[in-house]
Tab-separated table of C-alpha atoms in Angstrom:
chain	number	residue	atom	x	y	z
A	1363	MET	CA	-53.035	35.671	-34.583
A	1364	SER	CA	-49.374	36.486	-34.183
A	1365	GLU	CA	-46.883	33.597	-34.561
A	1366	PRO	CA	-43.774	33.244	-32.370
A	1367	ARG	CA	-40.803	34.602	-34.299
A	1368	GLU	CA	-38.468	31.656	-34.140
A	1369	MET	CA	-40.504	28.582	-34.885
A	1370	SER	CA	-38.974	25.239	-35.888
A	1371	GLU	CA	-40.045	23.453	-39.059
A	1372	GLU	CA	-41.527	20.799	-36.848
A	1373	LYS	CA	-43.748	23.293	-34.979
A	1374	LYS	CA	-44.778	25.061	-38.179
A	1375	TYR	CA	-45.888	21.715	-39.573
A	1376	TYR	CA	-47.906	20.947	-36.441
A	1377	LEU	CA	-49.495	24.390	-36.512
A	1378	THR	CA	-50.701	24.155	-40.119
A	1379	GLN	CA	-51.931	20.619	-39.556
A	1380	ALA	CA	-53.766	21.681	-36.390
A	1381	ARG	CA	-55.457	24.620	-38.156
A	1382	ALA	CA	-56.552	22.339	-40.991
A	1383	LEU	CA	-57.813	19.852	-38.406
A	1384	VAL	CA	-59.955	22.470	-36.601
A	1385	GLU	CA	-61.330	23.725	-39.905
A	1386	ASN	CA	-62.280	20.219	-41.050
A	1387	ILE	CA	-63.863	19.301	-37.726
A	1388	GLU	CA	-65.978	22.473	-37.842
A	1389	GLN	CA	-67.049	21.651	-41.388
A	1390	GLY	CA	-67.842	18.027	-40.413
A	1391	ASN	CA	-65.320	16.621	-42.901
A	1392	ASP	CA	-64.818	13.276	-41.115
A	1393	SER	CA	-62.629	11.449	-43.647
A	1394	GLU	CA	-60.321	14.477	-43.952
A	1395	VAL	CA	-60.162	14.691	-40.105
A	1396	ASN	CA	-59.077	11.041	-39.863
A	1397	SER	CA	-56.358	11.310	-42.475
A	1398	LEU	CA	-55.033	14.511	-40.845
A	1399	ILE	CA	-54.798	12.838	-37.412
A	1400	GLU	CA	-53.036	9.863	-38.989
A	1401	SER	CA	-50.470	11.995	-40.768
A	1402	ILE	CA	-49.772	14.029	-37.614
A	1403	SER	CA	-49.109	10.912	-35.545
A	1404	LYS	CA	-46.911	9.418	-38.302
A	1405	PHE	CA	-44.845	12.594	-38.389
A	1406	HIS	CA	-44.543	12.541	-34.600
A	1407	GLU	CA	-43.372	8.933	-34.589
A	1408	SER	CA	-40.804	9.469	-37.314
A	1409	THR	CA	-39.153	12.417	-35.497
A	1410	LEU	CA	-39.104	10.372	-32.309
A	1411	PHE	CA	-37.399	7.499	-34.138
A	1412	GLN	CA	-34.897	9.875	-35.667
A	1413	GLU	CA	-34.057	11.274	-32.238
A	1414	VAL	CA	-33.670	7.802	-30.699
A	1415	GLY	CA	-31.566	6.743	-33.678
A	1416	LYS	CA	-29.274	9.739	-33.246
A	1417	LEU	CA	-28.842	9.039	-29.526
A	1418	THR	CA	-28.124	5.348	-30.133
A	1419	ARG	CA	-25.471	6.147	-32.728
A	1420	GLN	CA	-23.768	8.643	-30.407
A	1421	LEU	CA	-23.782	6.212	-27.535
A	1422	HIS	CA	-22.424	3.467	-29.756
A	1423	GLU	CA	-19.618	5.642	-31.110
A	1424	THR	CA	-18.562	7.006	-27.764
A	1425	LEU	CA	-18.625	3.543	-26.235
A	1426	ASN	CA	-16.426	2.343	-29.097
A	1427	ASN	CA	-14.012	5.205	-28.493
A	1428	PHE	CA	-14.076	4.389	-24.821
A	1429	HIS	CA	-12.976	0.829	-25.597
A	1430	VAL	CA	-10.052	1.754	-27.800
A	1431	ASP	CA	-8.764	4.354	-25.334
A	1432	SER	CA	-5.560	2.539	-24.422
A	1433	ARG	CA	-5.453	4.176	-21.010
A	1434	VAL	CA	-8.825	2.653	-20.090
A	1435	GLU	CA	-7.694	-0.687	-21.452
A	1436	ALA	CA	-4.534	-0.578	-19.362
A	1437	LEU	CA	-6.590	0.364	-16.327
A	1438	THR	CA	-8.950	-2.584	-16.611
A	1439	LYS	CA	-6.440	-5.160	-17.866
A	1440	ASN	CA	-3.411	-4.434	-15.715
A	1441	GLU	CA	-3.815	-1.763	-13.135
A	1442	ILE	CA	-6.934	-2.903	-11.320
A	1443	PRO	CA	-5.614	-6.462	-10.825
A	1444	ASP	CA	-2.302	-4.777	-9.917
A	1445	ALA	CA	-4.071	-2.625	-7.339
A	1446	LYS	CA	-5.442	-5.792	-5.756
A	1447	GLU	CA	-1.942	-7.245	-5.547
A	1448	ARG	CA	-0.662	-3.953	-4.164
A	1449	LEU	CA	-3.260	-3.836	-1.407
A	1450	ASN	CA	-2.603	-7.485	-0.563
A	1451	TYR	CA	1.056	-6.521	-0.308
A	1452	VAL	CA	0.111	-3.756	2.140
A	1453	ILE	CA	-1.758	-6.271	4.313
A	1454	LYS	CA	1.206	-8.630	4.206
A	1455	MET	CA	3.771	-5.918	4.976
A	1456	THR	CA	1.829	-4.522	7.926
A	1457	GLU	CA	1.207	-8.026	9.255
A	1458	ASP	CA	4.907	-8.916	8.945
A	1459	SER	CA	5.930	-5.712	10.689
A	1460	ALA	CA	3.473	-6.252	13.523
A	1461	ASN	CA	4.756	-9.815	13.975
A	1462	ARG	CA	8.404	-8.757	13.828
A	1463	THR	CA	7.742	-6.081	16.459
A	1464	LEU	CA	5.772	-8.425	18.704
A	1465	ASN	CA	8.433	-11.161	18.390
A	1466	ALA	CA	11.149	-8.717	19.392
A	1467	VAL	CA	9.122	-7.514	22.379
A	1468	GLU	CA	8.352	-11.069	23.449
A	1469	ASN	CA	12.048	-11.989	23.188
A	1470	GLY	CA	13.266	-8.854	24.925
A	1471	LEU	CA	10.839	-8.568	27.833
A	1472	PRO	CA	11.872	-11.780	29.702
A	1473	ILE	CA	15.527	-10.714	29.417
A	1474	ALA	CA	14.710	-7.280	30.859
A	1475	GLU	CA	12.760	-8.941	33.677
A	1476	GLU	CA	15.612	-11.345	34.464
A	1477	LEU	CA	18.097	-8.439	34.483
A	1478	LYS	CA	15.884	-6.617	36.965
A	1479	GLU	CA	15.431	-9.695	39.211
A	1480	LYS	CA	19.135	-10.591	39.357
A	1481	SER	CA	20.122	-6.955	39.971
A	1482	ASN	CA	17.601	-6.820	42.799
A	1483	VAL	CA	18.998	-9.917	44.515
A	1484	LEU	CA	22.606	-8.705	44.177
A	1485	ASN	CA	21.635	-5.210	45.317
A	1486	LYS	CA	20.215	-6.581	48.604
A	1487	LYS	CA	23.263	-8.765	49.259
A	1488	TRP	CA	25.636	-5.917	48.372
A	1489	ARG	CA	23.892	-3.635	50.872
A	1490	ARG	CA	24.283	-6.238	53.615
A	1491	PHE	CA	27.975	-6.455	52.788
A	1492	ARG	CA	28.332	-2.625	52.864
A	1493	GLN	CA	26.661	-2.549	56.250
A	1494	ARG	CA	29.134	-5.180	57.452
A	1495	GLU	CA	26.365	-7.706	58.021
A	1496	MET	CA	27.914	-10.412	55.858
A	1497	PRO	CA	30.177	-13.209	57.034
A	1498	VAL	CA	33.350	-13.778	55.013
A	1499	GLU	CA	32.253	-17.153	53.550
A	1500	GLU	CA	29.080	-15.580	52.224
A	1501	PHE	CA	31.060	-12.724	50.743
A	1502	ARG	CA	33.202	-15.174	48.774
A	1503	GLU	CA	29.991	-16.603	47.385
A	1504	LEU	CA	28.699	-13.102	46.584
A	1505	SER	CA	31.928	-12.238	44.846
A	1506	ASN	CA	31.440	-15.264	42.553
A	1507	GLU	CA	27.824	-14.297	41.915
A	1508	ILE	CA	28.837	-10.767	40.937
A	1509	ASP	CA	31.456	-12.223	38.623
A	1510	ASN	CA	28.887	-14.415	36.882
A	1511	TYR	CA	26.316	-11.649	36.779
A	1512	LEU	CA	28.637	-9.195	35.083
A	1513	SER	CA	29.596	-11.512	32.211
A	1514	TRP	CA	25.987	-12.689	31.903
A	1515	SER	CA	24.620	-9.129	31.753
A	1516	VAL	CA	27.027	-8.139	28.949
A	1517	ILE	CA	25.530	-10.885	26.767
A	1518	GLN	CA	21.928	-10.244	27.817
A	1519	SER	CA	22.026	-6.480	27.327
A	1520	GLU	CA	23.388	-7.068	23.818
A	1521	LYS	CA	20.340	-9.287	23.204
A	1522	VAL	CA	18.068	-6.474	24.395
A	1523	ARG	CA	19.852	-4.073	22.044
A	1524	GLU	CA	19.373	-6.526	19.141
A	1525	ASN	CA	15.652	-6.750	19.846
A	1526	PHE	CA	15.342	-2.962	19.886
A	1527	SER	CA	17.122	-2.919	16.546
A	1528	HIS	CA	14.598	-5.469	15.157
A	1529	ILE	CA	11.755	-3.227	16.330
A	1530	LEU	CA	13.402	-0.265	14.605
A	1531	MET	CA	13.786	-2.102	11.295
A	1532	ALA	CA	10.222	-3.434	11.444
A	1533	GLN	CA	8.972	0.149	11.053
A	1534	ASP	CA	10.123	0.246	7.408
A	1535	PHE	CA	6.637	-0.927	6.434
A	1536	GLN	CA	5.255	2.611	6.807
A	1537	ASP	CA	7.371	3.993	3.966
A	1538	LEU	CA	6.848	1.005	1.671
A	1539	THR	CA	3.103	0.615	2.204
A	1540	GLY	CA	2.658	4.399	2.100
A	1541	GLN	CA	4.147	4.479	-1.408
A	1542	VAL	CA	1.885	1.628	-2.506
A	1543	ILE	CA	-1.263	3.200	-1.059
A	1544	ARG	CA	-0.464	6.523	-2.760
A	1545	ARG	CA	-0.359	4.709	-6.078
A	1546	VAL	CA	-3.673	2.976	-5.459
A	1547	ILE	CA	-5.222	6.345	-4.520
A	1548	ASN	CA	-4.000	7.753	-7.865
A	1549	LEU	CA	-5.522	4.771	-9.663
A	1550	VAL	CA	-8.870	5.157	-7.898
A	1551	GLN	CA	-8.914	8.867	-8.767
A	1552	GLU	CA	-8.285	8.067	-12.415
A	1553	MET	CA	-11.023	5.428	-12.395
A	1554	GLU	CA	-13.374	7.950	-10.851
A	1555	GLY	CA	-12.603	10.396	-13.661
A	1556	ASN	CA	-13.296	7.729	-16.274
A	1557	LEU	CA	-16.555	6.711	-14.612
A	1558	ILE	CA	-17.703	10.344	-14.507
A	1559	ASP	CA	-16.873	10.471	-18.201
A	1560	LEU	CA	-18.973	7.383	-18.848
A	1561	VAL	CA	-21.885	8.922	-16.962
A	1562	ARG	CA	-21.495	12.058	-19.108
A	1563	ILE	CA	-21.544	9.966	-22.264
A	1564	SER	CA	-24.745	8.189	-21.303
A	1565	GLY	CA	-26.235	11.469	-20.061
A	1566	GLN	CA	-25.377	12.742	-23.584
A	1567	ARG	CA	-26.574	16.289	-22.941
A	1568	MET	CA	-23.527	17.263	-20.856
A	1569	LYS	CA	-20.477	18.505	-22.688
A	1570	LYS	CA	-17.612	16.061	-22.792
A	1571	GLU	CA	-14.437	17.372	-21.257
A	1572	PRO	CA	-11.056	15.935	-22.171
A	1573	LEU	CA	-9.834	13.094	-19.962
A	1574	GLU	CA	-7.323	14.303	-17.460
A	1575	GLU	CA	-3.881	12.843	-17.958
A	1576	ASN	CA	-2.965	11.145	-14.722
A	1577	ASN	CA	-0.001	8.845	-14.633
A	1578	GLY	CA	1.056	9.511	-11.067
A	1579	SER	CA	3.466	12.142	-9.842
A	1580	ASP	CA	6.530	10.492	-11.292
A	1581	SER	CA	6.145	8.027	-14.126
A	1582	LYS	CA	9.733	6.882	-13.754
A	1583	ALA	CA	9.384	5.759	-10.162
A	1584	ASP	CA	7.058	2.889	-9.463
A	1585	GLY	CA	7.486	2.021	-5.822
A	1586	PRO	CA	8.313	-1.117	-3.885
A	1587	ARG	CA	8.637	-4.563	-5.451
A	1588	ILE	CA	5.387	-6.437	-5.242
A	1589	PRO	CA	5.349	-10.154	-5.958
A	1590	GLY	CA	2.742	-11.067	-8.583
A	1591	CYS	CA	2.458	-7.573	-10.035
A	1592	ASP	CA	2.535	-7.693	-13.842
A	1593	SER	CA	4.082	-4.270	-14.189
A	1594	HIS	CA	6.942	-5.378	-11.979
A	1595	LYS	CA	8.286	-8.195	-14.152
A	1596	ASP	CA	11.453	-6.344	-15.118
A	1597	ARG	CA	12.426	-5.586	-11.542
A	1598	LEU	CA	15.477	-7.071	-9.899
A	1599	SER	CA	14.347	-9.344	-7.107
A	1600	SER	CA	17.075	-8.891	-4.512
A	1601	GLN	CA	19.874	-6.688	-3.233
A	1602	ASP	CA	22.286	-9.320	-4.657
A	1603	ASP	CA	20.900	-8.808	-8.177
A	1604	VAL	CA	21.267	-5.059	-7.726
A	1605	ASP	CA	24.870	-5.494	-6.554
A	1606	GLU	CA	25.623	-7.740	-9.510
A	1607	LEU	CA	24.249	-5.217	-11.980
A	1608	LEU	CA	26.203	-2.400	-10.343
A	1609	SER	CA	29.445	-4.368	-10.331
A	1610	SER	CA	28.933	-5.098	-14.033
A	1611	LEU	CA	28.779	-1.306	-14.456
A	1612	GLY	CA	32.147	-0.976	-12.721
A	1613	PHE	CA	30.914	-0.349	-9.183
B	523	MET	CA	36.135	6.501	8.281
B	524	ASN	CA	35.522	9.664	10.268
B	525	LYS	CA	32.709	9.022	12.771
B	526	ASP	CA	32.029	12.756	13.140
B	527	MET	CA	31.298	13.248	9.468
B	528	LYS	CA	28.225	15.288	8.608
B	529	ILE	CA	25.475	13.214	7.023
B	530	LEU	CA	22.254	14.354	5.319
B	531	ILE	CA	19.378	11.854	5.194
B	532	VAL	CA	16.708	12.616	2.555
B	533	ASP	CA	13.401	10.720	2.459
B	534	ASP	CA	9.794	11.898	2.213
B	535	PHE	CA	8.694	9.396	4.902
B	536	SER	CA	9.758	10.569	8.357
B	537	THR	CA	9.625	6.982	9.673
B	538	MET	CA	12.268	5.927	7.147
B	539	ARG	CA	14.442	8.942	8.041
B	540	ARG	CA	14.240	7.933	11.705
B	541	ILE	CA	15.143	4.326	10.879
B	542	ILE	CA	18.213	5.383	8.888
B	543	LYS	CA	19.188	7.966	11.510
B	544	ASN	CA	19.029	5.334	14.273
B	545	LEU	CA	20.967	2.817	12.197
B	546	MET	CA	23.644	5.441	11.565
B	547	ARG	CA	23.803	6.165	15.283
B	548	ASP	CA	24.166	2.437	15.896
B	549	LEU	CA	27.152	2.487	13.521
B	550	GLY	CA	28.656	5.355	15.485
B	551	PHE	CA	27.598	8.291	13.303
B	552	ASN	CA	25.799	10.921	15.357
B	553	ASN	CA	26.143	13.996	13.158
B	554	THR	CA	23.050	13.586	10.979
B	555	SER	CA	20.547	16.045	9.504
B	556	GLU	CA	17.309	15.372	7.636
B	557	ALA	CA	15.359	16.698	4.641
B	558	ASP	CA	12.090	15.472	3.149
B	559	ASP	CA	12.805	15.888	-0.563
B	560	GLY	CA	15.391	17.080	-3.071
B	561	LYS	CA	14.084	20.626	-3.090
B	562	THR	CA	14.645	21.124	0.648
B	563	ALA	CA	17.839	19.030	0.654
B	564	LEU	CA	19.730	21.033	-1.970
B	565	PRO	CA	19.892	24.359	-0.053
B	566	ILE	CA	20.838	22.456	3.136
B	567	LEU	CA	23.690	20.782	1.253
B	568	GLN	CA	24.788	24.096	-0.252
B	569	ALA	CA	24.717	25.849	3.141
B	570	GLY	CA	26.679	23.254	5.153
B	571	ASP	CA	29.792	21.193	4.530
B	572	PHE	CA	28.254	17.731	4.385
B	573	ASP	CA	30.454	14.666	4.004
B	574	PHE	CA	27.853	12.103	3.007
B	575	LEU	CA	24.398	12.079	1.406
B	576	ILE	CA	21.846	9.287	1.842
B	577	THR	CA	18.758	9.765	-0.333
B	578	ASP	CA	15.539	8.073	-1.383
B	579	TRP	CA	14.499	8.157	-5.049
B	580	ASN	CA	10.740	8.617	-5.216
B	581	MET	CA	9.854	11.900	-3.492
B	582	PRO	CA	7.425	14.699	-4.323
B	583	GLY	CA	8.877	18.055	-5.338
B	584	MET	CA	12.313	16.906	-6.421
B	585	THR	CA	13.265	13.238	-6.762
B	586	GLY	CA	16.459	11.742	-5.385
B	587	LEU	CA	17.731	11.173	-8.922
B	588	ASP	CA	17.325	14.864	-9.767
B	589	LEU	CA	18.971	15.750	-6.455
B	590	ILE	CA	22.015	13.609	-7.325
B	591	LYS	CA	22.215	15.243	-10.759
B	592	ALA	CA	22.044	18.695	-9.136
B	593	VAL	CA	24.719	17.731	-6.585
B	594	ARG	CA	27.059	16.397	-9.259
B	595	ALA	CA	26.507	19.547	-11.339
B	596	ASP	CA	27.420	21.862	-8.429
B	597	PRO	CA	31.219	22.264	-8.237
B	598	ARG	CA	31.117	22.763	-4.447
B	599	LEU	CA	29.085	19.573	-3.900
B	600	SER	CA	30.151	17.332	-6.764
B	601	LYS	CA	32.579	15.265	-4.673
B	602	ILE	CA	30.081	14.251	-1.931
B	603	PRO	CA	29.640	10.475	-1.758
B	604	VAL	CA	25.981	9.497	-2.270
B	605	LEU	CA	24.144	6.367	-1.170
B	606	MET	CA	20.731	5.780	-2.670
B	607	VAL	CA	18.261	3.901	-0.453
B	608	THR	CA	15.099	3.239	-2.427
B	609	ALA	CA	12.302	0.825	-3.291
B	610	GLU	CA	12.971	1.400	-7.010
B	611	ALA	CA	14.590	-1.742	-8.366
B	612	LYS	CA	14.221	-1.726	-12.151
B	613	ARG	CA	17.336	-2.492	-14.139
B	614	GLU	CA	17.179	0.767	-16.114
B	615	GLN	CA	16.636	2.748	-12.914
B	616	ILE	CA	19.790	1.342	-11.328
B	617	VAL	CA	21.727	2.037	-14.528
B	618	GLU	CA	20.306	5.576	-14.553
B	619	ALA	CA	21.322	6.140	-10.930
B	620	ALA	CA	24.814	4.815	-11.669
B	621	GLN	CA	25.112	7.200	-14.609
B	622	ALA	CA	23.909	10.091	-12.458
B	623	GLY	CA	26.812	9.336	-10.104
B	624	VAL	CA	25.638	7.361	-7.055
B	625	ASN	CA	28.337	5.632	-5.023
B	626	GLY	CA	26.074	2.903	-3.654
B	627	TYR	CA	22.539	1.565	-4.074
B	628	VAL	CA	20.453	-0.145	-1.375
B	629	VAL	CA	17.019	-1.566	-2.180
B	630	LYS	CA	14.205	-1.256	0.361
B	631	PRO	CA	13.330	-3.205	2.404
B	632	PHE	CA	16.921	-3.555	3.591
B	633	THR	CA	18.689	-4.893	6.673
B	634	ALA	CA	20.996	-3.044	9.059
B	635	ALA	CA	23.845	-5.275	7.833
B	636	THR	CA	23.263	-4.314	4.173
B	637	LEU	CA	23.317	-0.618	4.978
B	638	LYS	CA	26.546	-0.979	6.962
B	639	GLU	CA	28.176	-3.044	4.234
B	640	LYS	CA	27.382	-0.495	1.508
B	641	ILE	CA	28.573	2.450	3.598
B	642	ASP	CA	31.823	0.645	4.477
B	643	LYS	CA	32.368	-0.160	0.809
B	644	ILE	CA	31.830	3.439	-0.307
B	645	PHE	CA	34.377	4.822	2.155
B	646	GLU	CA	36.888	1.999	1.598
B	647	ARG	CA	36.848	2.821	-2.090
B	648	LEU	CA	37.202	6.560	-1.453
B	649	GLU	CA	40.168	5.974	0.855
B	650	THR	CA	42.034	3.787	-1.641
B	651	LYS	CA	41.622	6.401	-4.370
């Protein structure tokens, strides 16, 4: 009988034991048969234990390494709670902007309507005057009305302009929340990478690839101020603080 | 202050560029151009005689800080007044921007009044020099 060329020690052992077992069964050597079966199963169990032991040690070590990886620690300790704050900030910013816009529209619309109404009334009277259908006394009255309307409309159209300006400024949320969301996307991508790594570790058979370094596109820039964010403790809280710092630098 | 001066507005968010452009128009400045990061802004600056640069900090490609450094290093551009309008508000960042040569620094979110005040201040200072 030809043996496979590359046979492990384990298989060689099983093969010799199996041949001895067949021989002894054929010869009716019961006690020898029993002891052979026992030794085979003991050998099988011990290799199984060794294998499980090896796996457990690897898992333990990699999990330990996983814990001391400062990047992972920073992720779980600071950045995930930070991400929550950041997303809450996005909700707040978009809500504020929507309210600012709606307030400006609600303030501006009645003014626009009043402008239209008063212009309409004056327009009709003016036409009657142009068609010489207006008595002199009424014209004196009209002349006063036009006077009042003109000074009134200067003030009201300025109010309309102000409300448009509020609507314009309320759109700044898109830039600020966009920056925040980009950062949270980066964080989620990094978490995903780490989780894939963890799955690889527990899968054990797959080759571990080095963790991708991902600290965002620009580590120096860290986006809008977010109240309650731990990583934002050293930020100046207002334009006044910024001005003060700059003037201390000779600005 | 010359109301016809040529202004370049640099920000990666088009909404913010539009806000600044409209605020500038409100202040009487109509001659504005736009770029979406430092990399596209630099050749525009080099090609045209701009009088004023307003830039964000955090942009892909080339940041506003690097743009300011490049502008200050270019003898044809080095004198352009620069206003930084950014959400970055860390002490060391402001110091860094000052060292790079900004003329003013506005933190987002800002008001129309703040922007006007900083621009007035920059040009007042330039005129007294």
